[in-house]
Amino acid sequence: NAGVTQTPKFQVLKTGQSMTLQCAQDMNHNSMYWYRQDPGMGLRLIYYSASEGTTDKGEVPNGYNVSRLNKREFSLRLESAAPSQTSVYFCASRTSSGNTIYFGEGSWLTVV
Amino acid sequence: DAKTTQPPSMDCAEGRAANLPCNHSTISGNEYVYWYRQIHSQGPQYIIHGLKNNETNEMASLIITEDRKSSTLILPHATLRDTAVYYCILTYPPSNTGKLIFGQGTTLQVKP
């Protein structure tokens, strides 16, 4: 997981609160991704960014917004958290050659 | 987007080869097959990828059928540390920053 850093690692929110998950990579990658993983489930794509300044919806974008601040950083925002957003969130980036995808260590989010 | 189908679970004896199948019958001509694994909710780890030729690296071998509709990941000598969820995913070539779609994966249990 070297090179992709996520913060915070753990967070508890109350329903209706907002928060931003931060992701940064120092590998000069163009593409970055946000996934969520519910218990016992596979990863589902929330949003992705093919390059700086562009973002696109994935499989489950509802309730989230993203910002590709610069080439290094890709943040995920929950404007009004809901219990259904309790999950583990993974950020990832991909080399320009597309050969390897690197994942962060995950952010555990609980909404009560 | 082309989808993949994997068995939900498999067992393998320690020291034996683990063969994990993946069906991708709707794969398009320029999509690559990637394999990742996830150990106990850590971030997914890259294993291997290929387009149409068989590939081998220090971790595993990837066998892709001639019609490219299925593939098999082979761990030649499975150890207890290979117990993980294995994901077969499809993605576009390096020049096209396509999004990544994960399926449910196969839970591989390596037994002593």
mmCIF file of N, CA and C in Angstrom, chain A residues 5-112:
data_model
loop_
_atom_site.group_PDB
_atom_site.id
_atom_site.type_symbol
_atom_site.label_atom_id
_atom_site.label_comp_id
_atom_site.label_asym_id
_atom_site.label_seq_id
_atom_site.Cartn_x
_atom_site.Cartn_y
_atom_site.Cartn_z
ATOM 1 N N THR A 5 -2.021 7.419 0.679
ATOM 2 C CA THR A 5 -2.279 7.705 2.088
ATOM 3 C C THR A 5 -3.697 8.219 2.270
ATOM 4 N N GLN A 6 -4.407 7.608 3.192
ATOM 5 C CA GLN A 6 -5.783 8.008 3.487
ATOM 6 C C GLN A 6 -5.876 8.525 4.912
ATOM 7 N N THR A 7 -6.673 9.553 5.106
ATOM 8 C CA THR A 7 -6.984 10.028 6.451
ATOM 9 C C THR A 7 -8.441 10.441 6.536
ATOM 10 N N PRO A 8 -9.098 10.245 7.678
ATOM 11 C CA PRO A 8 -8.601 9.516 8.843
ATOM 12 C C PRO A 8 -8.727 8.014 8.651
ATOM 13 N N LYS A 9 -8.167 7.239 9.524
ATOM 14 C CA LYS A 9 -8.287 5.780 9.470
ATOM 15 C C LYS A 9 -9.587 5.320 10.112
ATOM 16 N N PHE A 10 -10.023 6.002 11.132
ATOM 17 C CA PHE A 10 -11.260 5.661 11.816
ATOM 18 C C PHE A 10 -12.046 6.937 12.091
ATOM 19 N N GLN A 11 -13.379 6.848 11.940
ATOM 20 C CA GLN A 11 -14.226 7.994 12.210
ATOM 21 C C GLN A 11 -15.624 7.509 12.566
ATOM 22 N N VAL A 12 -16.188 8.131 13.599
ATOM 23 C CA VAL A 12 -17.580 7.886 13.954
ATOM 24 C C VAL A 12 -18.344 9.187 13.747
ATOM 25 N N LEU A 13 -19.424 9.119 13.015
ATOM 26 C CA LEU A 13 -20.239 10.295 12.729
ATOM 27 C C LEU A 13 -21.662 10.075 13.213
ATOM 28 N N LYS A 14 -22.329 11.167 13.517
ATOM 29 C CA LYS A 14 -23.757 11.089 13.792
ATOM 30 C C LYS A 14 -24.522 11.323 12.495
ATOM 31 N N THR A 15 -25.682 10.742 12.387
ATOM 32 C CA THR A 15 -26.516 10.924 11.204
ATOM 33 C C THR A 15 -26.715 12.413 10.937
ATOM 34 N N GLY A 16 -26.490 12.795 9.687
ATOM 35 C CA GLY A 16 -26.669 14.182 9.293
ATOM 36 C C GLY A 16 -25.393 15.003 9.309
ATOM 37 N N GLN A 17 -24.355 14.511 9.977
ATOM 38 C CA GLN A 17 -23.083 15.231 9.986
ATOM 39 C C GLN A 17 -22.383 15.096 8.645
ATOM 40 N N SER A 18 -21.457 15.997 8.409
ATOM 41 C CA SER A 18 -20.685 15.938 7.175
ATOM 42 C C SER A 18 -19.213 15.692 7.506
ATOM 43 N N MET A 19 -18.500 15.135 6.540
ATOM 44 C CA MET A 19 -17.075 14.937 6.715
ATOM 45 C C MET A 19 -16.422 14.675 5.360
ATOM 46 N N THR A 20 -15.117 14.851 5.330
ATOM 47 C CA THR A 20 -14.347 14.618 4.122
ATOM 48 C C THR A 20 -13.250 13.606 4.392
ATOM 49 N N LEU A 21 -13.168 12.597 3.538
ATOM 50 C CA LEU A 21 -12.059 11.652 3.567
ATOM 51 C C LEU A 21 -10.995 12.153 2.588
ATOM 52 N N GLN A 22 -9.767 12.177 3.079
ATOM 53 C CA GLN A 22 -8.679 12.694 2.266
ATOM 54 C C GLN A 22 -7.845 11.541 1.711
ATOM 55 N N CYS A 23 -7.361 11.727 0.511
ATOM 56 C CA CYS A 23 -6.489 10.733 -0.118
ATOM 57 C C CYS A 23 -5.403 11.469 -0.886
ATOM 58 N N ALA A 24 -4.184 11.002 -0.726
ATOM 59 C CA ALA A 24 -3.071 11.590 -1.462
ATOM 60 C C ALA A 24 -2.133 10.491 -1.941
ATOM 61 N N GLN A 25 -1.597 10.681 -3.145
ATOM 62 C CA GLN A 25 -0.610 9.729 -3.672
ATOM 63 C C GLN A 25 0.597 10.526 -4.165
ATOM 64 N N ASP A 26 1.765 9.932 -3.961
ATOM 65 C CA ASP A 26 3.002 10.623 -4.316
ATOM 66 C C ASP A 26 3.712 9.929 -5.465
ATOM 67 N N MET A 27 2.947 9.255 -6.317
ATOM 68 C CA MET A 27 3.526 8.469 -7.405
ATOM 69 C C MET A 27 3.275 9.101 -8.770
ATOM 70 N N ASN A 28 2.736 10.305 -8.790
ATOM 71 C CA ASN A 28 2.487 11.029 -10.038
ATOM 72 C C ASN A 28 1.483 10.299 -10.945
ATOM 73 N N HIS A 29 0.510 9.626 -10.326
ATOM 74 C CA HIS A 29 -0.488 8.893 -11.099
ATOM 75 C C HIS A 29 -1.569 9.824 -11.609
ATOM 76 N N ASN A 30 -2.096 9.496 -12.785
ATOM 77 C CA ASN A 30 -3.203 10.294 -13.320
ATOM 78 C C ASN A 30 -4.547 9.881 -12.742
ATOM 79 N N SER A 31 -4.789 8.571 -12.677
ATOM 80 C CA SER A 31 -6.112 8.072 -12.288
ATOM 81 C C SER A 31 -6.187 7.790 -10.799
ATOM 82 N N MET A 32 -7.310 8.205 -10.200
ATOM 83 C CA MET A 32 -7.546 7.925 -8.785
ATOM 84 C C MET A 32 -8.983 7.485 -8.603
ATOM 85 N N TYR A 33 -9.221 6.692 -7.540
ATOM 86 C CA TYR A 33 -10.523 6.051 -7.352
ATOM 87 C C TYR A 33 -10.908 6.080 -5.876
ATOM 88 N N TRP A 34 -12.210 6.073 -5.618
ATOM 89 C CA TRP A 34 -12.758 5.836 -4.290
ATOM 90 C C TRP A 34 -13.718 4.655 -4.353
ATOM 91 N N TYR A 35 -13.490 3.701 -3.422
ATOM 92 C CA TYR A 35 -14.345 2.529 -3.298
ATOM 93 C C TYR A 35 -14.921 2.469 -1.891
ATOM 94 N N ARG A 36 -16.024 1.747 -1.758
ATOM 95 C CA ARG A 36 -16.499 1.366 -0.444
ATOM 96 C C ARG A 36 -16.653 -0.146 -0.389
ATOM 97 N N GLN A 37 -16.473 -0.678 0.810
ATOM 98 C CA GLN A 37 -16.605 -2.112 1.007
ATOM 99 C C GLN A 37 -17.421 -2.359 2.262
ATOM 100 N N ASP A 38 -18.598 -2.916 2.084
ATOM 101 C CA ASP A 38 -19.456 -3.267 3.198
ATOM 102 C C ASP A 38 -19.076 -4.644 3.721
ATOM 103 N N PRO A 39 -19.398 -4.961 4.964
ATOM 104 C CA PRO A 39 -18.985 -6.248 5.555
ATOM 105 C C PRO A 39 -19.368 -7.447 4.693
ATOM 106 N N GLY A 40 -18.387 -8.292 4.395
ATOM 107 C CA GLY A 40 -18.638 -9.499 3.626
ATOM 108 C C GLY A 40 -18.905 -9.282 2.153
ATOM 109 N N MET A 41 -18.683 -8.062 1.694
ATOM 110 C CA MET A 41 -18.970 -7.732 0.292
ATOM 111 C C MET A 41 -17.687 -7.358 -0.441
ATOM 112 N N GLY A 42 -17.803 -7.335 -1.770
ATOM 113 C CA GLY A 42 -16.684 -6.869 -2.578
ATOM 114 C C GLY A 42 -16.629 -5.360 -2.616
ATOM 115 N N LEU A 43 -15.615 -4.835 -3.299
ATOM 116 C CA LEU A 43 -15.457 -3.390 -3.417
ATOM 117 C C LEU A 43 -16.408 -2.846 -4.485
ATOM 118 N N ARG A 44 -16.987 -1.698 -4.190
ATOM 119 C CA ARG A 44 -17.847 -1.021 -5.160
ATOM 120 C C ARG A 44 -17.314 0.380 -5.410
ATOM 121 N N LEU A 45 -17.275 0.738 -6.699
ATOM 122 C CA LEU A 45 -16.696 2.009 -7.095
ATOM 123 C C LEU A 45 -17.677 3.146 -6.838
ATOM 124 N N ILE A 46 -17.223 4.190 -6.142
ATOM 125 C CA ILE A 46 -18.073 5.340 -5.836
ATOM 126 C C ILE A 46 -17.876 6.413 -6.904
ATOM 127 N N TYR A 47 -16.660 6.902 -7.015
ATOM 128 C CA TYR A 47 -16.273 7.902 -7.999
ATOM 129 C C TYR A 47 -14.857 7.604 -8.462
ATOM 130 N N TYR A 48 -14.532 8.120 -9.638
ATOM 131 C CA TYR A 48 -13.157 8.033 -10.082
ATOM 132 C C TYR A 48 -12.782 9.313 -10.814
ATOM 133 N N SER A 49 -11.470 9.493 -10.952
ATOM 134 C CA SER A 49 -10.938 10.676 -11.625
ATOM 135 C C SER A 49 -9.845 10.213 -12.574
ATOM 136 N N ALA A 50 -10.081 10.373 -13.864
ATOM 137 C CA ALA A 50 -9.112 9.918 -14.853
ATOM 138 C C ALA A 50 -7.907 10.853 -14.941
ATOM 139 N N SER A 51 -8.099 12.096 -14.571
ATOM 140 C CA SER A 51 -6.991 13.042 -14.598
ATOM 141 C C SER A 51 -7.366 14.244 -13.742
ATOM 142 N N GLU A 52 -6.387 15.080 -13.469
ATOM 143 C CA GLU A 52 -6.631 16.275 -12.674
ATOM 144 C C GLU A 52 -7.732 17.111 -13.310
ATOM 145 N N GLY A 53 -8.707 17.495 -12.493
ATOM 146 C CA GLY A 53 -9.773 18.346 -12.976
ATOM 147 C C GLY A 53 -10.982 17.609 -13.524
ATOM 148 N N THR A 54 -10.920 16.274 -13.588
ATOM 149 C CA THR A 54 -12.063 15.510 -14.084
ATOM 150 C C THR A 54 -12.491 14.485 -13.053
ATOM 151 N N THR A 55 -13.801 14.291 -12.926
ATOM 152 C CA THR A 55 -14.334 13.255 -12.060
ATOM 153 C C THR A 55 -15.546 12.621 -12.732
ATOM 154 N N ASP A 56 -15.785 11.353 -12.407
ATOM 155 C CA ASP A 56 -16.930 10.641 -12.986
ATOM 156 C C ASP A 56 -17.537 9.709 -11.961
ATOM 157 N N LYS A 57 -18.840 9.452 -12.115
ATOM 158 C CA LYS A 57 -19.541 8.577 -11.184
ATOM 159 C C LYS A 57 -19.199 7.121 -11.445
ATOM 160 N N GLY A 58 -19.182 6.367 -10.356
ATOM 161 C CA GLY A 58 -19.021 4.926 -10.447
ATOM 162 C C GLY A 58 -20.343 4.230 -10.250
ATOM 163 N N GLU A 59 -20.299 3.087 -9.545
ATOM 164 C CA GLU A 59 -21.511 2.292 -9.329
ATOM 165 C C GLU A 59 -22.460 2.880 -8.299
ATOM 166 N N VAL A 60 -21.902 3.478 -7.224
ATOM 167 C CA VAL A 60 -22.712 3.904 -6.084
ATOM 168 C C VAL A 60 -22.376 5.328 -5.672
ATOM 169 N N PRO A 61 -22.645 6.332 -6.510
ATOM 170 C CA PRO A 61 -22.233 7.707 -6.199
ATOM 171 C C PRO A 61 -23.181 8.487 -5.292
ATOM 172 N N ASN A 62 -24.407 7.989 -5.116
ATOM 173 C CA ASN A 62 -25.406 8.780 -4.388
ATOM 174 C C ASN A 62 -24.985 9.018 -2.943
ATOM 175 N N GLY A 63 -25.077 10.280 -2.515
ATOM 176 C CA GLY A 63 -24.727 10.641 -1.142
ATOM 177 C C GLY A 63 -23.293 11.092 -0.988
ATOM 178 N N TYR A 64 -22.556 11.118 -2.091
ATOM 179 C CA TYR A 64 -21.131 11.489 -2.044
ATOM 180 C C TYR A 64 -20.813 12.584 -3.070
ATOM 181 N N ASN A 65 -19.782 13.345 -2.760
ATOM 182 C CA ASN A 65 -19.182 14.254 -3.717
ATOM 183 C C ASN A 65 -17.676 14.081 -3.664
ATOM 184 N N VAL A 66 -17.015 14.407 -4.755
ATOM 185 C CA VAL A 66 -15.560 14.277 -4.784
ATOM 186 C C VAL A 66 -14.941 15.541 -5.350
ATOM 187 N N SER A 67 -13.661 15.690 -5.034
ATOM 188 C CA SER A 67 -12.874 16.800 -5.581
ATOM 189 C C SER A 67 -11.493 16.290 -5.917
ATOM 190 N N ARG A 68 -11.076 16.540 -7.157
ATOM 191 C CA ARG A 68 -9.687 16.248 -7.521
ATOM 192 C C ARG A 68 -8.953 17.570 -7.448
ATOM 193 N N LEU A 69 -8.415 17.835 -6.273
ATOM 194 C CA LEU A 69 -7.836 19.135 -5.966
ATOM 195 C C LEU A 69 -6.614 19.431 -6.828
ATOM 196 N N ASN A 70 -5.816 18.434 -7.052
ATOM 197 C CA ASN A 70 -4.616 18.524 -7.876
ATOM 198 C C ASN A 70 -4.256 17.098 -8.265
ATOM 199 N N LYS A 71 -3.118 16.904 -8.861
ATOM 200 C CA LYS A 71 -2.791 15.562 -9.319
ATOM 201 C C LYS A 71 -2.619 14.598 -8.147
ATOM 202 N N ARG A 72 -2.182 15.085 -7.009
ATOM 203 C CA ARG A 72 -1.880 14.237 -5.871
ATOM 204 C C ARG A 72 -3.113 13.863 -5.055
ATOM 205 N N GLU A 73 -4.097 14.760 -4.963
ATOM 206 C CA GLU A 73 -5.139 14.605 -3.965
ATOM 207 C C GLU A 73 -6.530 14.406 -4.564
ATOM 208 N N PHE A 74 -7.268 13.480 -3.943
ATOM 209 C CA PHE A 74 -8.623 13.160 -4.396
ATOM 210 C C PHE A 74 -9.453 12.936 -3.138
ATOM 211 N N SER A 75 -10.362 13.851 -2.827
ATOM 212 C CA SER A 75 -11.108 13.766 -1.584
ATOM 213 C C SER A 75 -12.546 13.317 -1.829
ATOM 214 N N LEU A 76 -13.095 12.665 -0.814
ATOM 215 C CA LEU A 76 -14.471 12.165 -0.860
ATOM 216 C C LEU A 76 -15.249 12.816 0.263
ATOM 217 N N ARG A 77 -16.374 13.436 -0.048
ATOM 218 C CA ARG A 77 -17.146 14.155 0.946
ATOM 219 C C ARG A 77 -18.534 13.549 1.126
ATOM 220 N N LEU A 78 -18.907 13.397 2.383
ATOM 221 C CA LEU A 78 -20.263 13.005 2.739
ATOM 222 C C LEU A 78 -20.937 14.253 3.278
ATOM 223 N N GLU A 79 -21.917 14.773 2.599
ATOM 224 C CA GLU A 79 -22.556 16.026 3.003
ATOM 225 C C GLU A 79 -23.499 15.833 4.188
ATOM 226 N N SER A 80 -24.238 14.732 4.199
ATOM 227 C CA SER A 80 -25.187 14.439 5.270
ATOM 228 C C SER A 80 -25.162 12.934 5.497
ATOM 229 N N ALA A 81 -24.313 12.516 6.419
ATOM 230 C CA ALA A 81 -24.055 11.091 6.585
ATOM 231 C C ALA A 81 -25.303 10.329 7.014
ATOM 232 N N ALA A 82 -25.425 9.110 6.501
ATOM 233 C CA ALA A 82 -26.530 8.210 6.835
ATOM 234 C C ALA A 82 -25.962 6.884 7.308
ATOM 235 N N PRO A 83 -26.699 6.154 8.161
ATOM 236 C CA PRO A 83 -26.198 4.859 8.634
ATOM 237 C C PRO A 83 -25.830 3.907 7.500
ATOM 238 N N SER A 84 -26.500 4.038 6.343
ATOM 239 C CA SER A 84 -26.188 3.173 5.205
ATOM 240 C C SER A 84 -24.800 3.437 4.622
ATOM 241 N N GLN A 85 -24.184 4.513 5.036
ATOM 242 C CA GLN A 85 -22.835 4.834 4.571
ATOM 243 C C GLN A 85 -21.753 4.300 5.509
ATOM 244 N N THR A 86 -22.173 3.575 6.529
ATOM 245 C CA THR A 86 -21.205 2.875 7.364
ATOM 246 C C THR A 86 -20.489 1.841 6.504
ATOM 247 N N SER A 87 -19.178 1.941 6.426
ATOM 248 C CA SER A 87 -18.435 1.096 5.504
ATOM 249 C C SER A 87 -16.934 1.332 5.685
ATOM 250 N N VAL A 88 -16.156 0.558 4.960
ATOM 251 C CA VAL A 88 -14.725 0.819 4.851
ATOM 252 C C VAL A 88 -14.488 1.446 3.478
ATOM 253 N N TYR A 89 -13.766 2.538 3.463
ATOM 254 C CA TYR A 89 -13.536 3.278 2.225
ATOM 255 C C TYR A 89 -12.068 3.131 1.817
ATOM 256 N N PHE A 90 -11.878 2.795 0.554
ATOM 257 C CA PHE A 90 -10.526 2.641 0.009
ATOM 258 C C PHE A 90 -10.310 3.617 -1.134
ATOM 259 N N CYS A 91 -9.165 4.268 -1.073
ATOM 260 C CA CYS A 91 -8.718 5.112 -2.169
ATOM 261 C C CYS A 91 -7.670 4.336 -2.958
ATOM 262 N N ALA A 92 -7.599 4.573 -4.250
ATOM 263 C CA ALA A 92 -6.614 3.883 -5.086
ATOM 264 C C ALA A 92 -6.141 4.809 -6.188
ATOM 265 N N SER A 93 -4.962 4.510 -6.704
ATOM 266 C CA SER A 93 -4.469 5.245 -7.864
ATOM 267 C C SER A 93 -3.814 4.270 -8.823
ATOM 268 N N ARG A 94 -3.733 4.680 -10.063
ATOM 269 C CA ARG A 94 -3.207 3.786 -11.093
ATOM 270 C C ARG A 94 -2.129 4.495 -11.890
ATOM 271 N N THR A 95 -1.106 3.698 -12.249
ATOM 272 C CA THR A 95 -0.017 4.238 -13.056
ATOM 273 C C THR A 95 -0.521 4.678 -14.421
ATOM 274 N N SER A 96 0.190 5.599 -15.048
ATOM 275 C CA SER A 96 -0.186 6.075 -16.373
ATOM 276 C C SER A 96 -0.163 4.952 -17.392
ATOM 277 N N SER A 97 0.735 3.980 -17.176
ATOM 278 C CA SER A 97 0.787 2.829 -18.078
ATOM 279 C C SER A 97 -0.348 1.863 -17.815
ATOM 280 N N GLY A 98 -1.031 2.049 -16.681
ATOM 281 C CA GLY A 98 -2.175 1.210 -16.366
ATOM 282 C C GLY A 98 -1.826 -0.156 -15.826
ATOM 283 N N ASN A 99 -0.557 -0.420 -15.573
ATOM 284 C CA ASN A 99 -0.144 -1.765 -15.200
ATOM 285 C C ASN A 99 -0.446 -2.128 -13.757
ATOM 286 N N THR A 100 -0.406 -1.174 -12.877
ATOM 287 C CA THR A 100 -0.569 -1.517 -11.465
ATOM 288 C C THR A 100 -1.465 -0.500 -10.769
ATOM 289 N N ILE A 101 -2.314 -0.999 -9.907
ATOM 290 C CA ILE A 101 -3.201 -0.152 -9.118
ATOM 291 C C ILE A 101 -2.786 -0.281 -7.665
ATOM 292 N N TYR A 102 -2.604 0.842 -7.021
ATOM 293 C CA TYR A 102 -2.191 0.853 -5.622
ATOM 294 C C TYR A 102 -3.362 1.326 -4.759
ATOM 295 N N PHE A 103 -3.559 0.623 -3.639
ATOM 296 C CA PHE A 103 -4.642 0.964 -2.726
ATOM 297 C C PHE A 103 -4.096 1.525 -1.427
ATOM 298 N N GLY A 104 -4.884 2.396 -0.826
ATOM 299 C CA GLY A 104 -4.590 2.845 0.518
ATOM 300 C C GLY A 104 -5.012 1.783 1.524
ATOM 301 N N GLU A 105 -4.763 2.059 2.791
ATOM 302 C CA GLU A 105 -5.028 1.061 3.822
ATOM 303 C C GLU A 105 -6.478 1.080 4.299
ATOM 304 N N GLY A 106 -7.253 2.030 3.847
ATOM 305 C CA GLY A 106 -8.670 2.038 4.194
ATOM 306 C C GLY A 106 -9.012 3.012 5.306
ATOM 307 N N SER A 107 -10.237 3.500 5.256
ATOM 308 C CA SER A 107 -10.790 4.368 6.297
ATOM 309 C C SER A 107 -12.095 3.758 6.782
ATOM 310 N N TRP A 108 -12.116 3.430 8.093
ATOM 311 C CA TRP A 108 -13.314 2.803 8.681
ATOM 312 C C TRP A 108 -14.266 3.893 9.156
ATOM 313 N N LEU A 109 -15.449 3.946 8.562
ATOM 314 C CA LEU A 109 -16.422 4.976 8.906
ATOM 315 C C LEU A 109 -17.676 4.329 9.480
ATOM 316 N N THR A 110 -18.089 4.817 10.640
ATOM 317 C CA THR A 110 -19.330 4.355 11.263
ATOM 318 C C THR A 110 -20.254 5.550 11.427
ATOM 319 N N VAL A 111 -21.488 5.405 10.949
ATOM 320 C CA VAL A 111 -22.484 6.460 11.100
ATOM 321 C C VAL A 111 -23.580 5.947 12.036
ATOM 322 N N VAL A 112 -23.758 6.663 13.142
ATOM 323 C CA VAL A 112 -24.736 6.204 14.152
ATOM 324 C C VAL A 112 -25.955 7.111 14.196
#
